[in-house]
XYZ file of C-alpha atoms in Angstrom:
273
model
C 74.325 -61.235 -9.271
C 75.655 -64.812 -8.740
C 73.660 -67.646 -8.135
C 74.660 -69.684 -5.172
C 74.364 -73.594 -4.811
C 72.074 -75.533 -2.709
C 74.437 -75.838 0.017
C 74.834 -72.198 0.302
C 71.526 -70.851 -1.003
C 70.821 -67.100 -1.292
C 69.382 -65.873 1.706
C 66.338 -63.265 2.276
C 66.176 -60.959 5.212
C 63.760 -58.307 6.213
C 64.253 -54.959 8.338
C 61.151 -53.269 9.326
C 61.836 -49.624 10.816
C 59.266 -47.395 12.905
C 58.954 -46.554 16.367
C 54.691 -47.317 15.713
C 55.863 -50.921 15.486
C 57.921 -51.019 18.720
C 55.450 -49.045 20.668
C 52.507 -51.208 19.672
C 50.455 -48.476 17.728
C 50.958 -50.394 14.531
C 51.015 -54.224 14.155
C 53.680 -55.584 11.674
C 52.116 -56.944 8.667
C 55.309 -57.160 6.597
C 56.788 -60.087 7.745
C 53.923 -62.565 7.108
C 53.282 -60.999 3.906
C 57.007 -61.167 2.910
C 57.089 -64.967 3.950
C 54.081 -65.684 1.722
C 55.630 -63.693 -1.185
C 58.892 -65.688 -0.981
C 56.915 -68.979 -0.218
C 54.960 -68.735 -3.522
C 58.383 -68.552 -5.365
C 59.849 -71.616 -3.392
C 61.944 -69.212 -1.291
C 62.059 -68.586 2.571
C 63.042 -65.818 4.954
C 66.027 -66.492 6.798
C 65.700 -63.551 9.165
C 64.137 -60.361 10.109
C 64.883 -57.465 12.274
C 62.681 -54.404 14.335
C 64.305 -51.198 14.222
C 62.825 -48.058 15.877
C 63.425 -44.533 14.533
C 66.794 -44.341 16.005
C 69.466 -43.288 13.292
C 72.395 -44.942 15.011
C 70.577 -48.233 15.335
C 69.183 -48.111 11.677
C 72.687 -47.335 10.165
C 74.176 -50.189 12.326
C 71.454 -52.702 10.917
C 72.101 -51.596 7.474
C 75.913 -52.033 7.960
C 75.049 -55.651 8.769
C 72.604 -55.785 5.638
C 74.878 -54.525 3.243
C 77.966 -56.595 4.677
C 75.502 -59.861 4.739
C 75.298 -60.799 1.200
C 71.640 -61.448 1.575
C 68.941 -59.866 -0.361
C 67.274 -57.521 2.324
C 64.046 -55.791 1.945
C 63.817 -52.702 4.420
C 60.405 -51.023 4.994
C 59.555 -47.595 6.302
C 61.443 -44.443 7.126
C 61.913 -43.125 3.377
C 59.635 -40.249 3.482
C 60.644 -36.481 4.250
C 59.430 -35.886 7.599
C 61.953 -35.506 10.701
C 61.236 -38.777 11.645
C 62.450 -40.449 8.501
C 66.023 -41.416 8.760
C 66.048 -44.532 6.381
C 67.649 -42.689 3.280
C 70.317 -40.847 5.402
C 71.371 -44.041 7.374
C 71.587 -46.044 4.171
C 73.848 -43.500 2.915
C 75.960 -43.408 6.012
C 76.029 -47.233 5.930
C 77.699 -47.254 2.693
C 79.951 -44.070 3.259
C 78.476 -42.551 0.131
C 76.789 -38.993 -0.224
C 73.028 -38.413 -0.695
C 72.018 -36.958 -4.125
C 68.514 -36.158 -5.814
C 68.152 -39.194 -8.281
C 67.102 -37.970 -11.631
C 64.620 -40.419 -12.227
C 62.898 -40.163 -8.785
C 62.873 -36.417 -9.313
C 60.731 -36.659 -12.609
C 58.525 -39.331 -10.810
C 57.837 -37.139 -7.790
C 57.228 -33.969 -10.061
C 54.737 -35.982 -12.002
C 53.028 -36.991 -8.772
C 52.846 -33.404 -7.722
C 51.168 -32.305 -11.102
C 48.878 -35.164 -11.148
C 48.190 -34.190 -7.517
C 47.402 -30.255 -8.681
C 45.157 -31.576 -11.478
C 43.027 -33.638 -8.974
C 42.682 -30.803 -6.533
C 41.815 -28.123 -9.377
C 44.853 -25.667 -8.771
C 48.020 -24.926 -10.529
C 51.065 -26.846 -10.278
C 53.811 -24.676 -8.371
C 57.291 -26.323 -8.625
C 59.129 -23.815 -6.857
C 56.513 -23.664 -3.891
C 58.601 -24.493 -0.523
C 56.333 -27.692 0.210
C 57.052 -28.796 -3.466
C 60.612 -28.267 -3.337
C 60.622 -30.249 0.028
C 58.712 -33.029 -1.236
C 61.746 -33.580 -3.692
C 63.741 -34.832 -0.740
C 61.753 -38.132 -1.154
C 63.927 -38.731 -4.240
C 67.186 -38.056 -2.286
C 69.066 -41.313 -2.214
C 72.449 -42.600 -1.531
C 74.785 -42.068 -4.297
C 74.537 -44.844 -6.998
C 70.961 -46.084 -6.039
C 68.544 -47.578 -8.623
C 64.625 -46.712 -8.155
C 61.877 -49.125 -7.433
C 58.821 -47.914 -8.754
C 55.700 -47.309 -7.001
C 52.416 -48.463 -8.662
C 50.315 -46.811 -6.169
C 51.352 -42.900 -6.186
C 54.647 -42.837 -8.126
C 56.987 -41.866 -5.162
C 59.719 -44.514 -5.702
C 61.658 -46.616 -3.332
C 65.290 -47.573 -4.147
C 67.710 -50.222 -4.077
C 71.800 -50.556 -3.360
C 72.994 -53.633 -4.558
C 70.928 -56.420 -2.950
C 69.269 -54.039 -0.191
C 66.014 -52.876 -1.209
C 64.168 -49.971 0.490
C 60.638 -49.454 0.285
C 57.863 -47.407 2.031
C 56.212 -48.584 5.271
C 52.464 -48.743 3.847
C 51.896 -52.194 2.908
C 49.559 -51.018 -0.004
C 52.856 -49.408 -1.781
C 55.663 -51.710 -0.169
C 54.114 -55.353 -1.057
C 53.729 -54.579 -4.779
C 57.193 -52.967 -4.889
C 58.905 -56.128 -2.952
C 56.926 -58.204 -5.546
C 58.376 -56.404 -8.621
C 61.899 -56.525 -7.192
C 61.447 -60.320 -6.691
C 60.117 -60.836 -10.419
C 62.439 -58.493 -11.826
C 65.836 -59.451 -10.234
C 65.630 -62.856 -8.510
C 63.542 -64.928 -10.933
C 66.456 -66.914 -11.447
C 66.407 -68.063 -7.828
C 62.725 -69.297 -7.974
C 62.341 -72.886 -7.312
C 59.950 -74.986 -9.479
C 58.968 -76.746 -6.263
C 59.575 -74.931 -3.345
C 60.502 -76.208 0.014
C 58.828 -79.219 1.579
C 58.199 -80.111 5.015
C 57.106 -83.253 6.897
C 56.862 -83.660 10.636
C 55.353 -85.958 13.530
C 53.892 -85.434 16.678
C 56.125 -86.899 19.289
C 54.857 -87.579 22.953
C 56.775 -88.355 26.050
C 59.995 -87.568 24.878
C 62.502 -84.522 25.629
C 64.203 -82.286 23.132
C 67.720 -83.050 24.552
C 67.190 -86.789 24.120
C 66.188 -86.358 20.530
C 69.208 -83.569 19.722
C 71.779 -86.389 18.535
C 69.212 -87.602 16.103
C 68.496 -84.428 14.544
C 72.290 -83.502 14.235
C 72.969 -87.017 12.698
C 70.328 -85.942 9.988
C 71.663 -82.520 9.217
C 75.294 -83.920 8.808
C 73.749 -86.470 6.448
C 71.569 -84.278 4.409
C 73.071 -80.887 3.402
C 69.955 -79.706 1.760
C 67.773 -80.377 5.097
C 67.157 -78.658 8.493
C 65.663 -80.589 11.437
C 63.289 -78.630 13.439
C 61.779 -79.394 16.954
C 58.564 -77.215 18.218
C 57.717 -78.053 21.717
C 54.248 -77.258 23.151
C 53.025 -77.843 26.728
C 49.387 -76.658 26.429
C 48.176 -77.296 22.777
C 44.402 -77.744 22.641
C 44.426 -80.894 20.843
C 47.660 -82.918 21.595
C 48.539 -81.260 25.060
C 52.139 -81.641 25.762
C 54.468 -82.702 23.012
C 56.987 -81.955 20.301
C 56.420 -81.553 16.796
C 59.680 -83.017 14.995
C 60.476 -82.724 11.449
C 62.494 -82.148 8.428
C 62.452 -79.183 5.835
C 64.299 -78.146 2.946
C 65.156 -79.738 -0.501
C 62.058 -81.785 -1.718
C 64.261 -84.477 -3.382
C 65.947 -85.059 0.007
C 62.651 -84.878 2.356
C 61.509 -88.414 1.894
C 64.838 -90.142 2.872
C 65.574 -87.407 5.503
C 62.161 -88.071 7.097
C 62.289 -91.869 6.821
C 65.604 -91.687 8.701
C 64.053 -89.484 11.444
C 61.180 -91.847 12.021
C 63.606 -94.772 12.173
C 65.523 -92.739 14.848
C 62.203 -92.169 16.820
C 61.434 -96.163 16.816
C 64.835 -96.524 18.341
C 63.894 -93.994 21.229
C 60.466 -96.055 21.368
C 59.043 -92.969 21.376
C 55.019 -92.572 20.908
C 53.991 -91.014 17.622
C 51.067 -89.108 16.920
C 49.689 -87.682 13.531
C 52.132 -86.737 10.718
C 51.994 -83.345 8.975
C 52.728 -82.487 5.506
C 53.433 -79.047 4.369
């Protein structure tokens, strides 16, 4: 896996799959958690996508993910019920067949034996429902497993795209283990920094040339503008700031403030994150 330089950093994406998210039956908890897991390592989430249990749309989303070169985490749809399509869609997106992964098979059988012991019944490997459970280990050919510390039923990785269950109790430690085992070389000793200021009485269109000039001058910096019309403390205002490479933050922020003074904008509190 090649490291990318600061001007072209490795990007991270998230795909959350499931009708229950789009219908509102479940509230997505994955995106804020992934943002936090990445931020703790000096990394950032570049994009996220929500997809229902529609094989065509899932396949299209995964085609984009595999082609992107981004590190992508996909949550949900890797079970063995009729509404679980992710494994099949991943194989279709890659143009490869599905195959029972030998390590996944061993782990699933181990889990079935554990369950039988807990229930005080004999383990029957050839029972139809146990045979069906092996489908949870049928992955695109060439996949690697992601171990599941909760119940041993693994997820899988293909290149930089990593597939985990939709259950947070399983998904989150699996995502964390992938980050630690595969992407530790990307962790920043000091994460991205952010400085901003509350601006009153200005319009975004007027400030845009200043924002563009700062981004052109500092390759590792993004300038952001967050307008608000009904903030409980500041009322109508714009939070204008810079974020990115900590070594460039101070110089970029100083230039931002100088530019704002040129507009004679009224400035409020400064914020540092």
